[in-house]
PDB file of C-alpha atoms and ligand atoms in Angstrom:
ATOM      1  CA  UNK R   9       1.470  11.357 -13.588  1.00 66.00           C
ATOM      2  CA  UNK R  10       2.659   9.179 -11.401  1.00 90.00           C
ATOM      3  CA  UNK R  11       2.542   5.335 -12.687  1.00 97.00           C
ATOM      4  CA  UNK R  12       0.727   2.581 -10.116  1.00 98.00           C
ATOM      5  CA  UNK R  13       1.666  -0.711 -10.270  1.00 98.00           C
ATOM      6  CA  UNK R  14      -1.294  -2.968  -8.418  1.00 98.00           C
ATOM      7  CA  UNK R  15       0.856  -5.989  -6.925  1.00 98.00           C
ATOM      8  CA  UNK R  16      -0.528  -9.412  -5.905  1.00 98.00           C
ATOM      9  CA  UNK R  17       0.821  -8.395  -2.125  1.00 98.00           C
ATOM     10  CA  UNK R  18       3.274  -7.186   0.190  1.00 98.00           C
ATOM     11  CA  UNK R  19       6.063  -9.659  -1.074  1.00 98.00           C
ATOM     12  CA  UNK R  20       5.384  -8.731  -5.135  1.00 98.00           C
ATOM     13  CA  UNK R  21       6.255  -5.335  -3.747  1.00 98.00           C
ATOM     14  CA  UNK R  22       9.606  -5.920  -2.243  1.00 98.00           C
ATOM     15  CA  UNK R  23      11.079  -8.000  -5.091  1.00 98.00           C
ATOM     16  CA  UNK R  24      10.339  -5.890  -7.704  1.00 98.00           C
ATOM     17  CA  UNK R  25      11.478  -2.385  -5.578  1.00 98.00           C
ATOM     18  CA  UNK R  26      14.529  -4.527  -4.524  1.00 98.00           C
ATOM     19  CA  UNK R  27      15.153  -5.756  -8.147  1.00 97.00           C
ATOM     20  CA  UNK R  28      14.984  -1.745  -9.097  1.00 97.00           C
ATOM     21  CA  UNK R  29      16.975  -0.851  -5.958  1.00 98.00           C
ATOM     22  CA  UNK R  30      19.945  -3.638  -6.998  1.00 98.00           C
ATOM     23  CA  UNK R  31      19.923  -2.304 -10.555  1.00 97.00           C
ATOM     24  CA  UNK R  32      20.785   1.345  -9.259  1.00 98.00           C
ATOM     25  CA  UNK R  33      23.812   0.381  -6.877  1.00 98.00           C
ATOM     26  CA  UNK R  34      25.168  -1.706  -9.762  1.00 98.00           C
ATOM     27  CA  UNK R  35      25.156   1.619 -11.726  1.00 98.00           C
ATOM     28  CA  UNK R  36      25.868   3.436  -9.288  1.00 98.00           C
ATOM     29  CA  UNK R  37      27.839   2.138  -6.299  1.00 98.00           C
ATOM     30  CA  UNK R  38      27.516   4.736  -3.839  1.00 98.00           C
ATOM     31  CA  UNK R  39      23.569   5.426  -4.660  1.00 98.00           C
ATOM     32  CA  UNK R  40      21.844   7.179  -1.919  1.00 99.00           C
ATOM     33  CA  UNK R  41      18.185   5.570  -0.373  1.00 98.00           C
ATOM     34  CA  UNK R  42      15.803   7.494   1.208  1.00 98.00           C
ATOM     35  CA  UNK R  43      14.826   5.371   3.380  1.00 98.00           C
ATOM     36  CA  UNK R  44      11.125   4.823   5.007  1.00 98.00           C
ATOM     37  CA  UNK R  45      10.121   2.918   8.447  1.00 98.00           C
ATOM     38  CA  UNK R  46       7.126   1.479   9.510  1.00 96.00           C
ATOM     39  CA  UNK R  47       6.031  -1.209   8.421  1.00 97.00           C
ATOM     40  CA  UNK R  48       5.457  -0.158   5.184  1.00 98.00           C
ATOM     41  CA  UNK R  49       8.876  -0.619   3.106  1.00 98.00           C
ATOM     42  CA  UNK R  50       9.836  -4.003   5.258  1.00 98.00           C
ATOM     43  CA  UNK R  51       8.954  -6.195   2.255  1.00 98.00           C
ATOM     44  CA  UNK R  52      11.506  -4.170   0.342  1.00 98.00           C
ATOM     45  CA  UNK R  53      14.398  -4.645   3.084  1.00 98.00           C
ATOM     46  CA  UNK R  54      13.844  -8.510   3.596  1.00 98.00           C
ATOM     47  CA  UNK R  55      13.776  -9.045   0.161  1.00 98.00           C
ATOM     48  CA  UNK R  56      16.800  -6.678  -0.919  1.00 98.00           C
ATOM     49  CA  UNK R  57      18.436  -8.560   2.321  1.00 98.00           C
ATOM     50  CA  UNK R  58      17.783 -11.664   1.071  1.00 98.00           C
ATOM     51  CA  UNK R  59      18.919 -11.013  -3.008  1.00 98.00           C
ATOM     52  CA  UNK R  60      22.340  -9.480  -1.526  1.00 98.00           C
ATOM     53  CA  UNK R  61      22.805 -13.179   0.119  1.00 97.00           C
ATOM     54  CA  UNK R  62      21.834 -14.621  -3.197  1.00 97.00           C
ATOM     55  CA  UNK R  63      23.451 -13.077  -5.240  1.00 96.00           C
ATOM     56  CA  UNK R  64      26.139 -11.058  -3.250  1.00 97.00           C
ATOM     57  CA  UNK R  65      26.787  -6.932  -4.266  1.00 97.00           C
ATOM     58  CA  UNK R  66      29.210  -4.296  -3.178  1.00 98.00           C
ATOM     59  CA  UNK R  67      26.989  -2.059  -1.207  1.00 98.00           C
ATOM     60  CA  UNK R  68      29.662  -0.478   0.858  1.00 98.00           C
ATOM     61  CA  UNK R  69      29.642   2.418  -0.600  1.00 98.00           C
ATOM     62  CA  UNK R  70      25.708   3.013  -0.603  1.00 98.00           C
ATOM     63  CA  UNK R  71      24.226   6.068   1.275  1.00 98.00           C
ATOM     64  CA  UNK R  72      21.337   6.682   3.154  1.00 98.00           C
ATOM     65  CA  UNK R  73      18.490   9.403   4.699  1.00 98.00           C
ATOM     66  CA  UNK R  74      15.546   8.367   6.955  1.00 98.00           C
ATOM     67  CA  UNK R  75      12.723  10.110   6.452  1.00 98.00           C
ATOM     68  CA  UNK R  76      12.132  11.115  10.004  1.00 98.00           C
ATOM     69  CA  UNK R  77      12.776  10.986  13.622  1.00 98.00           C
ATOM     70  CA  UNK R  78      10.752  11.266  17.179  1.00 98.00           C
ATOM     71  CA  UNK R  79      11.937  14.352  18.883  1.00 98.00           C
ATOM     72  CA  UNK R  80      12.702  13.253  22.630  1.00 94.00           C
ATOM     73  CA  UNK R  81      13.326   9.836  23.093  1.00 95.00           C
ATOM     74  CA  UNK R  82      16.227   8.619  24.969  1.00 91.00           C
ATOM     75  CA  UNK R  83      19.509   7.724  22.997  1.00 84.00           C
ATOM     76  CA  UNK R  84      19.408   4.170  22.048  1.00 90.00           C
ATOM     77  CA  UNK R  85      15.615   3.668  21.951  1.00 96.00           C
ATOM     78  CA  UNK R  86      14.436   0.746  20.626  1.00 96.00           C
ATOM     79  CA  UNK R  87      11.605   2.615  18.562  1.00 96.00           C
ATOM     80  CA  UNK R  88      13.648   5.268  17.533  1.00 98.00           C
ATOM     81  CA  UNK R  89      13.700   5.750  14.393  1.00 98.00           C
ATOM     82  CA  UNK R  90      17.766   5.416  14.322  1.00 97.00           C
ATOM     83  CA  UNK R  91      17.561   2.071  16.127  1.00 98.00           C
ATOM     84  CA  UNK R  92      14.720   0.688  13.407  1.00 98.00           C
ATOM     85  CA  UNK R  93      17.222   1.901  10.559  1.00 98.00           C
ATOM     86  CA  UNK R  94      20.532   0.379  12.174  1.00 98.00           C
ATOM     87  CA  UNK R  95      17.992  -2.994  12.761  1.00 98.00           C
ATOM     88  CA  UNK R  96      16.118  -3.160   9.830  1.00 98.00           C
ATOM     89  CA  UNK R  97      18.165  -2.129   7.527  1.00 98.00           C
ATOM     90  CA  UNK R  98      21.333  -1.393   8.051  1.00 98.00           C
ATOM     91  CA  UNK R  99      22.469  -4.507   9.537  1.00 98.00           C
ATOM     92  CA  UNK R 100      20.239  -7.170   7.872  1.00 98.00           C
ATOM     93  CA  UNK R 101      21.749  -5.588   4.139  1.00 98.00           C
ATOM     94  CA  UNK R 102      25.232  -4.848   5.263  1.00 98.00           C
ATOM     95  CA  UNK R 103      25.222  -1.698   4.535  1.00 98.00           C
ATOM     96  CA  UNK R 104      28.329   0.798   6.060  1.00 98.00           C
ATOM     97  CA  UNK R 105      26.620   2.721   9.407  1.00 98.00           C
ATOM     98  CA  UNK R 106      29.011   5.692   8.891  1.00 98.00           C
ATOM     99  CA  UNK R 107      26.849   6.251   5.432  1.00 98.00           C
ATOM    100  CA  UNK R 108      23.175   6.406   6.998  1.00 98.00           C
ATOM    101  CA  UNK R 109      21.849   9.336   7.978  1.00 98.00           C
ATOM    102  CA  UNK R 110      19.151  10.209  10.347  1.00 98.00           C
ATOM    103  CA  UNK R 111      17.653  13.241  11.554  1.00 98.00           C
ATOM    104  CA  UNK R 112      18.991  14.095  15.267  1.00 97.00           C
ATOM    105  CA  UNK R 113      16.079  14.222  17.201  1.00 97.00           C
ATOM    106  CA  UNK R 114      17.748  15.620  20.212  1.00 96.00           C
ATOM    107  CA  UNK R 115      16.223  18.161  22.269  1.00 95.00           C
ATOM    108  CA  UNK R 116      19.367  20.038  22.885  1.00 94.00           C
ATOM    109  CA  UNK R 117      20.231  20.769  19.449  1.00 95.00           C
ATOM    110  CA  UNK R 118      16.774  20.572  17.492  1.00 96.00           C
ATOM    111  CA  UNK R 119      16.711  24.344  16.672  1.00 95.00           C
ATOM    112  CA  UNK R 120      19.523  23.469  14.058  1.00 97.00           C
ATOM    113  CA  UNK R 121      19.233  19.444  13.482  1.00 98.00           C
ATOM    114  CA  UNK R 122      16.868  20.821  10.272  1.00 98.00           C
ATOM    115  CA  UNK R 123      19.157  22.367   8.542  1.00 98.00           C
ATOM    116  CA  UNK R 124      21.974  20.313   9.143  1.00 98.00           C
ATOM    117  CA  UNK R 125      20.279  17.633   7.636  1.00 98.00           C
ATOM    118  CA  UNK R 126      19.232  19.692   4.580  1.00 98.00           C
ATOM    119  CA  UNK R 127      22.434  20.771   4.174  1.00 98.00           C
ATOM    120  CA  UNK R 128      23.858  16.710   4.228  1.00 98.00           C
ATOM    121  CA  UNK R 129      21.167  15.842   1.626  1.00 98.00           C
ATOM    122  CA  UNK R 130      22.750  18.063  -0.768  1.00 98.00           C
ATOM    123  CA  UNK R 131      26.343  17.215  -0.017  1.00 98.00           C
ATOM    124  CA  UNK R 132      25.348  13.685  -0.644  1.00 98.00           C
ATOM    125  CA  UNK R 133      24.010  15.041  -4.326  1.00 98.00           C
ATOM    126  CA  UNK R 134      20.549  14.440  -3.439  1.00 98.00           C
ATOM    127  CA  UNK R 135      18.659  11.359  -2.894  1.00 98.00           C
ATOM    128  CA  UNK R 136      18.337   8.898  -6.191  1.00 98.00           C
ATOM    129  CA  UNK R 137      15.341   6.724  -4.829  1.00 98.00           C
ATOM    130  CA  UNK R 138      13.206   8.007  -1.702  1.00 99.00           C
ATOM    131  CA  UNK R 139      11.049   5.059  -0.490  1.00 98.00           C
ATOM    132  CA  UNK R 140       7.850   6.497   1.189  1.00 98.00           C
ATOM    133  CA  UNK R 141       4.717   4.837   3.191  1.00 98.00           C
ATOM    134  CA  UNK R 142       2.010   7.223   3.891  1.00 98.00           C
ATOM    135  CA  UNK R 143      -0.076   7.402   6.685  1.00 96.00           C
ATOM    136  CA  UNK R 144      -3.846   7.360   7.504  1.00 95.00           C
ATOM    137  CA  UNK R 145      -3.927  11.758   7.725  1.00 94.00           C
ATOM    138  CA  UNK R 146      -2.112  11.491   3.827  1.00 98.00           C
ATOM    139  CA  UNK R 147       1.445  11.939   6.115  1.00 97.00           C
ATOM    140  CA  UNK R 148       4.714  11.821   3.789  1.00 98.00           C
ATOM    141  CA  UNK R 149       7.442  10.928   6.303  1.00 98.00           C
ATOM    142  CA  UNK R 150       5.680  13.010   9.318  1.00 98.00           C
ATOM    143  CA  UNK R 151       4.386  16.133   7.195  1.00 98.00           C
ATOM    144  CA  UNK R 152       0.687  15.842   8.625  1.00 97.00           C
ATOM    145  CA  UNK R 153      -2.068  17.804   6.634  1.00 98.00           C
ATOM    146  CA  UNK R 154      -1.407  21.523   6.620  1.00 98.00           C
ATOM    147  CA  UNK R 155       2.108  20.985   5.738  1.00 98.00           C
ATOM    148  CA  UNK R 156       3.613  23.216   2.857  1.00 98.00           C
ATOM    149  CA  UNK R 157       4.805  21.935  -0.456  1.00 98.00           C
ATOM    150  CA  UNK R 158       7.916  23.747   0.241  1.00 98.00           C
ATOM    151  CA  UNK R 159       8.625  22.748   3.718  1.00 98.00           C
ATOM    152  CA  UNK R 160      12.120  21.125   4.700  1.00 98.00           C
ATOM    153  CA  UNK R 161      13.478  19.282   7.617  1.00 98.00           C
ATOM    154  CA  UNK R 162      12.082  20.529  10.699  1.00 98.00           C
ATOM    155  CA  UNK R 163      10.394  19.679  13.286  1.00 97.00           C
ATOM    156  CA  UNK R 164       6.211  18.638  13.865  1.00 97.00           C
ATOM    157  CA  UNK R 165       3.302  17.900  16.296  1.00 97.00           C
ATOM    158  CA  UNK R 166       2.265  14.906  15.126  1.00 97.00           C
ATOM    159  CA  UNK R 167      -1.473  13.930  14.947  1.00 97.00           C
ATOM    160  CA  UNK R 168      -2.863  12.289  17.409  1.00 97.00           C
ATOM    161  CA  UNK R 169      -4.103   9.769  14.866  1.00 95.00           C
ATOM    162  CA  UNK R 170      -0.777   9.323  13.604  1.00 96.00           C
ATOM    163  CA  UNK R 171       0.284   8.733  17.692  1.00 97.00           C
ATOM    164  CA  UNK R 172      -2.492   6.387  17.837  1.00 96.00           C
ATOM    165  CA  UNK R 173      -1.388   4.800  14.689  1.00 95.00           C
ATOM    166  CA  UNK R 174       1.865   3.859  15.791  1.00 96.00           C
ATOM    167  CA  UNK R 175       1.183   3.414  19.817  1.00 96.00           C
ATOM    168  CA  UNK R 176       1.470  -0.499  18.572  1.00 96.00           C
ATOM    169  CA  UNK R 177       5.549   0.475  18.872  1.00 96.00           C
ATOM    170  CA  UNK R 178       5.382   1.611  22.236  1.00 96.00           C
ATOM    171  CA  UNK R 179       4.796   0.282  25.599  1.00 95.00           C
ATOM    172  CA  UNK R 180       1.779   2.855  26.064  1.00 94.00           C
ATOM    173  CA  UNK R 181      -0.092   5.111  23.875  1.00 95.00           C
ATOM    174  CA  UNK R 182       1.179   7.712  25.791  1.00 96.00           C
ATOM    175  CA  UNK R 183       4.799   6.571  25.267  1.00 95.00           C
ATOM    176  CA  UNK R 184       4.204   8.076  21.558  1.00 97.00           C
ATOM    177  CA  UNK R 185       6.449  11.191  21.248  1.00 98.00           C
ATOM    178  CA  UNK R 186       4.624  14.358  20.826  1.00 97.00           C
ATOM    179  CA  UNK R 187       7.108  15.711  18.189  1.00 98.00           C
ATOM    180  CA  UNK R 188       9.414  14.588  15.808  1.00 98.00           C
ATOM    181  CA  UNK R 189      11.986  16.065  12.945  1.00 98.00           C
ATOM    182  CA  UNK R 190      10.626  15.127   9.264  1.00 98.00           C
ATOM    183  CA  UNK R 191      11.575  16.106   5.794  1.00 98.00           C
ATOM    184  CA  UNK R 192       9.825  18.388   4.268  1.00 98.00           C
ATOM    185  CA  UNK R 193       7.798  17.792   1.333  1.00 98.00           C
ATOM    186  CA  UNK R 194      10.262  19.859  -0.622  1.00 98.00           C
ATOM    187  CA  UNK R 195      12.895  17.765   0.670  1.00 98.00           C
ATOM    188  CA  UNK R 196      11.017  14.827  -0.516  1.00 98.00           C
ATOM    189  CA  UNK R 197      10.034  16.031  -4.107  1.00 98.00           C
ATOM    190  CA  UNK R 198      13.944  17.119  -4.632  1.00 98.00           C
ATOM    191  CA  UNK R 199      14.752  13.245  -4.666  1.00 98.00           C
ATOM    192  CA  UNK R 200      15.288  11.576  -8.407  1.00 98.00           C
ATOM    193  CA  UNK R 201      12.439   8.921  -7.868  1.00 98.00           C
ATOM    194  CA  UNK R 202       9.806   8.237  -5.527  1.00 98.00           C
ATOM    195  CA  UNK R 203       8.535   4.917  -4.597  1.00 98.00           C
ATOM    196  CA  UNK R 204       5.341   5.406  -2.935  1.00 98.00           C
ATOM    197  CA  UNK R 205       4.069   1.816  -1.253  1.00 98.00           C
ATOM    198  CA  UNK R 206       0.944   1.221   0.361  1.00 98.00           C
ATOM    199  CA  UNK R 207      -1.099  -1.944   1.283  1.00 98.00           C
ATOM    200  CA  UNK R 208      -4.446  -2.860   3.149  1.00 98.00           C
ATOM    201  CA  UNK R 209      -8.068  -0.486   3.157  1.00 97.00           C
ATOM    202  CA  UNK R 210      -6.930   1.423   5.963  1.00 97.00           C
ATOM    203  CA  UNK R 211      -4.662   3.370   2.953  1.00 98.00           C
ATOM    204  CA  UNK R 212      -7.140   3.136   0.152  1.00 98.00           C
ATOM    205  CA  UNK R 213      -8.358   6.963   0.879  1.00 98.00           C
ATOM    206  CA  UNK R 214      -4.999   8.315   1.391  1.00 98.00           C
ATOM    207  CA  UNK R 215      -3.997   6.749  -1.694  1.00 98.00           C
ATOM    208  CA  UNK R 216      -6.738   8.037  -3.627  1.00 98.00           C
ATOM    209  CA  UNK R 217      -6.171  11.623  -2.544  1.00 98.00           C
ATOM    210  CA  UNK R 218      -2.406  11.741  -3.210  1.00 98.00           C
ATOM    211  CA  UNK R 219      -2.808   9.870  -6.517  1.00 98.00           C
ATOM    212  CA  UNK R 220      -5.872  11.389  -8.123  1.00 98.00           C
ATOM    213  CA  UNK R 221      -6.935  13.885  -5.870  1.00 98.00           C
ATOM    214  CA  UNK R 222      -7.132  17.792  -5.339  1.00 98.00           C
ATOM    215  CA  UNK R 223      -3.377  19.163  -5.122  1.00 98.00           C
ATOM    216  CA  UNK R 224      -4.219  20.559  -1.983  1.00 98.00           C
ATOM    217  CA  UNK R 225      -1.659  20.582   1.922  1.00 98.00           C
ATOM    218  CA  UNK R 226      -4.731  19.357   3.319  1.00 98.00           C
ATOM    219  CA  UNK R 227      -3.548  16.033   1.474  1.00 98.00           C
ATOM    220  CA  UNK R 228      -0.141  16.010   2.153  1.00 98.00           C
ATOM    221  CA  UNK R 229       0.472  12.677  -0.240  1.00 98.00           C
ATOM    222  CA  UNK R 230      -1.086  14.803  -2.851  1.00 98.00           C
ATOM    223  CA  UNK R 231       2.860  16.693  -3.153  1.00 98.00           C
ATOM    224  CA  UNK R 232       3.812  13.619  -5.686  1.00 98.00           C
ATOM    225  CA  UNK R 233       1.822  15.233  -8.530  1.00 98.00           C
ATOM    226  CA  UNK R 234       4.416  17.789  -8.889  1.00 97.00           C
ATOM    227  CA  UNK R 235       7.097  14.962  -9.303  1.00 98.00           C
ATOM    228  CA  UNK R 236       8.041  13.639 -12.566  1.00 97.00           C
ATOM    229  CA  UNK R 237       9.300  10.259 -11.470  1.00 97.00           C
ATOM    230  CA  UNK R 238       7.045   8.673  -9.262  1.00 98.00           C
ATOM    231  CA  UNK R 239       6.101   4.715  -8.854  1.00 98.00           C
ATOM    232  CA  UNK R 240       3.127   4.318  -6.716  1.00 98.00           C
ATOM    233  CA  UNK R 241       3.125   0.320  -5.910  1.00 98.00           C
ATOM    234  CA  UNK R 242      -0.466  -0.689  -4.249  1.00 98.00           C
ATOM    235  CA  UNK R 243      -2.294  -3.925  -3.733  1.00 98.00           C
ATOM    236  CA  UNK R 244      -5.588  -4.565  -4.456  1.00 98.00           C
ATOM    237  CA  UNK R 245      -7.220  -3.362  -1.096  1.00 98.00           C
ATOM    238  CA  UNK R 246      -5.183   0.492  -1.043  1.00 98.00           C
ATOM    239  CA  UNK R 247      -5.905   0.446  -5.062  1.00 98.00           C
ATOM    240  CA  UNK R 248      -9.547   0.060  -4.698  1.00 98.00           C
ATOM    241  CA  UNK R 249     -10.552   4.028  -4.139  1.00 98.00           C
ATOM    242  CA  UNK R 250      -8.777   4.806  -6.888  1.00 98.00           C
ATOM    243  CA  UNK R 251     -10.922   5.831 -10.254  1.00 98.00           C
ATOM    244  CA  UNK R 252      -9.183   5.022 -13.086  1.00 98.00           C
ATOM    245  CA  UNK R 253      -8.190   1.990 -11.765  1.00 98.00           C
ATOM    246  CA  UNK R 254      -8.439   0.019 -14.752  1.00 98.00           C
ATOM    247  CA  UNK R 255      -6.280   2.119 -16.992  1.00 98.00           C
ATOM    248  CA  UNK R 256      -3.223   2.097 -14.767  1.00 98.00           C
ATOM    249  CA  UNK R 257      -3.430  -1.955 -14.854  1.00 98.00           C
ATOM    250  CA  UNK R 258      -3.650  -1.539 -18.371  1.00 98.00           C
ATOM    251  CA  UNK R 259      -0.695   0.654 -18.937  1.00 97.00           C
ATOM    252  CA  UNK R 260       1.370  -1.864 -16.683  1.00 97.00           C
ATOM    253  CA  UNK R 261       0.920  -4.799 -18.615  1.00 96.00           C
ATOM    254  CA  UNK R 262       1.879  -2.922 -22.137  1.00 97.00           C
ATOM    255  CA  UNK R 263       4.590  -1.174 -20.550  1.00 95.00           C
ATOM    256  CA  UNK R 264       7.463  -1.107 -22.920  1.00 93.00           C
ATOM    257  CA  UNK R 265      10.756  -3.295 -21.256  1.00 90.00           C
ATOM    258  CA  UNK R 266      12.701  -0.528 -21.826  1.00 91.00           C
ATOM    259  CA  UNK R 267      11.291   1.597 -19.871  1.00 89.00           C
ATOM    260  CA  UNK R 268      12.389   0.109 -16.373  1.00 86.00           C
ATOM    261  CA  UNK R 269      10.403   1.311 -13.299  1.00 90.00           C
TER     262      UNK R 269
HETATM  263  C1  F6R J 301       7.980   6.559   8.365  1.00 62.55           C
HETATM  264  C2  F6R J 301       7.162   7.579   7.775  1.00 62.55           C
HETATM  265  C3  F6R J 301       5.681   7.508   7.726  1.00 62.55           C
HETATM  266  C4  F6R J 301       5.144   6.114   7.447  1.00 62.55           C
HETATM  267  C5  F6R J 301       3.624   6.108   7.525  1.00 62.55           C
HETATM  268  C6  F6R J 301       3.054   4.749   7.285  1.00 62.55           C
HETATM  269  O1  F6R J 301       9.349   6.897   8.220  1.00 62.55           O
HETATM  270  O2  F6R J 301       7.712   8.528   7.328  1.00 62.55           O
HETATM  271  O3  F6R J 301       5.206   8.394   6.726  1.00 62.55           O
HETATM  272  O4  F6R J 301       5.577   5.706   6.184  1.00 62.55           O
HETATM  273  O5  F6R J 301       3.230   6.562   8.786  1.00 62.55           O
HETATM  274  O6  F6R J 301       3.406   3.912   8.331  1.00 62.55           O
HETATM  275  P1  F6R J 301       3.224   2.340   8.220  1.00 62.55           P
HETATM  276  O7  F6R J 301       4.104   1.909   7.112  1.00 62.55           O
HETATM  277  O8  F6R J 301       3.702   1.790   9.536  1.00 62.55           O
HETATM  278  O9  F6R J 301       1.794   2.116   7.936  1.00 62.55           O
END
């Protein structure tokens, strides 16, 4: 089962994900992120950001993955997803660009950018912590509902509530690509941990499906049952659909120490 962790807000998420993100590249210097936009995971990147000024790190060697890319945009795109990664991310922690990935959402080679990536994922030795947000339709990176448990990197139609969801990006609603080039959510449940993060009502039912709902592709966030390492970290307002609630604030505060997240 996964374990939730209800957080006072968006800032209690990032410091303790950071804290559990600095603890792996001090094990393991050249750790490789799976890395999330929106503006879900932010609070994890300011705060990670601001601990490697702190308290300084070698995090040369670390490795990344995005999630996903829009199919179609022009190189250099401000809301690409490769320009939000080098911006909000890469540069703020220092990290080496050479070692972040992102799926090549170019039209001219698209038929083969899938497996390409797929095949980098695995050269890499897997992912060790995949950061995820999910989206209003139960979206994992851009696997909208109907996607298979099985599916890897390839490309999608988006939803047009997902487009509508993030026309706050663009210029125009109808600057939101049509496609883009996702994991799958077999690529996702192959990484060693998954932190799922979610705040605000507007997530409280997609939260509530993936945690303790039907295992079903209608529910795309539902996928993280199969997984046997997953941290789901919620504040109040996307914990409040969820049933039992009370028992997963209960097994926080007696976690064991040892344990770790
Ligand atoms: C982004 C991604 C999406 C977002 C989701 C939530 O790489 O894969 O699944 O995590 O759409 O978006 P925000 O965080 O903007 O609410």
């Amino acid at each position: 089962m996964a374990e939730v962790v209800v957080v006072e807000n968006e800032l209690a998420a990032g410091a303790l994900i950071a804290a559990s993100i600095r603890d792996l590249i001090a094990q393991k210097p050249d750790a490789v992120l799976g890395l999330a936009t929106g503006s879900t995971p932010l609070s994890v990147y300011r705060a990670l950001a601001a601990s490697l000024v702190s308290d300084p790190l070698d995090v040369s060697r670390v490795r990344g993955f995005a999630l996903d890319e829009y199919v179609g945009l022009p190189a250099g795109h401000p809301e690409s997803y490769r320009a939000v990664i080098t911006r909000e991310v890469v540069e703020p922690l220092g990290l080496t660009a050479e070692n972040i990935h992102v799926p090549n959402g170019d039209l001219a080679s698209i038929e083969t950018a899938g497996d390409d990536y797929e095949r980098a994922i695995v050269e890499a030795g897997g992912v060790d912590v995949q950061i995820l947000g999910i989206g209003r339709t139960g979206h994992l990176g851009f696997n909208e509902p109907g996607s298979s448990f099985a599916s890897t990197t390839r490309i999608k139609t988006l939803t047009e509530k997902t487009r509508e969801d993030n026309a706050r990006f663009f210029d125009s609603p109808d600057d939101v690509p049509m496609h883009c080039i996702t994991q799958g959510l077999g690529t996702i449940l192959r990484a060693k941990h998954l932190v799922l993060l979610a705040f605000g009502d507007a997530k409280a039912d997609a939260i509530a499906a993936a945690v303790e709902g039907a295992v079903t592709a209608s529910q795309p966030g539902s996928a993280i049952q199969f997984h046997p390492q997953v941290t789901v970290v919620v504040d109040e307002a996307a914990a409040s659909k969820l049933t039992n609630l009370a028992y997963y604030k209960h097994a926080w505060a007696h976690k064991p120490a040892w344990q770790g997240l």
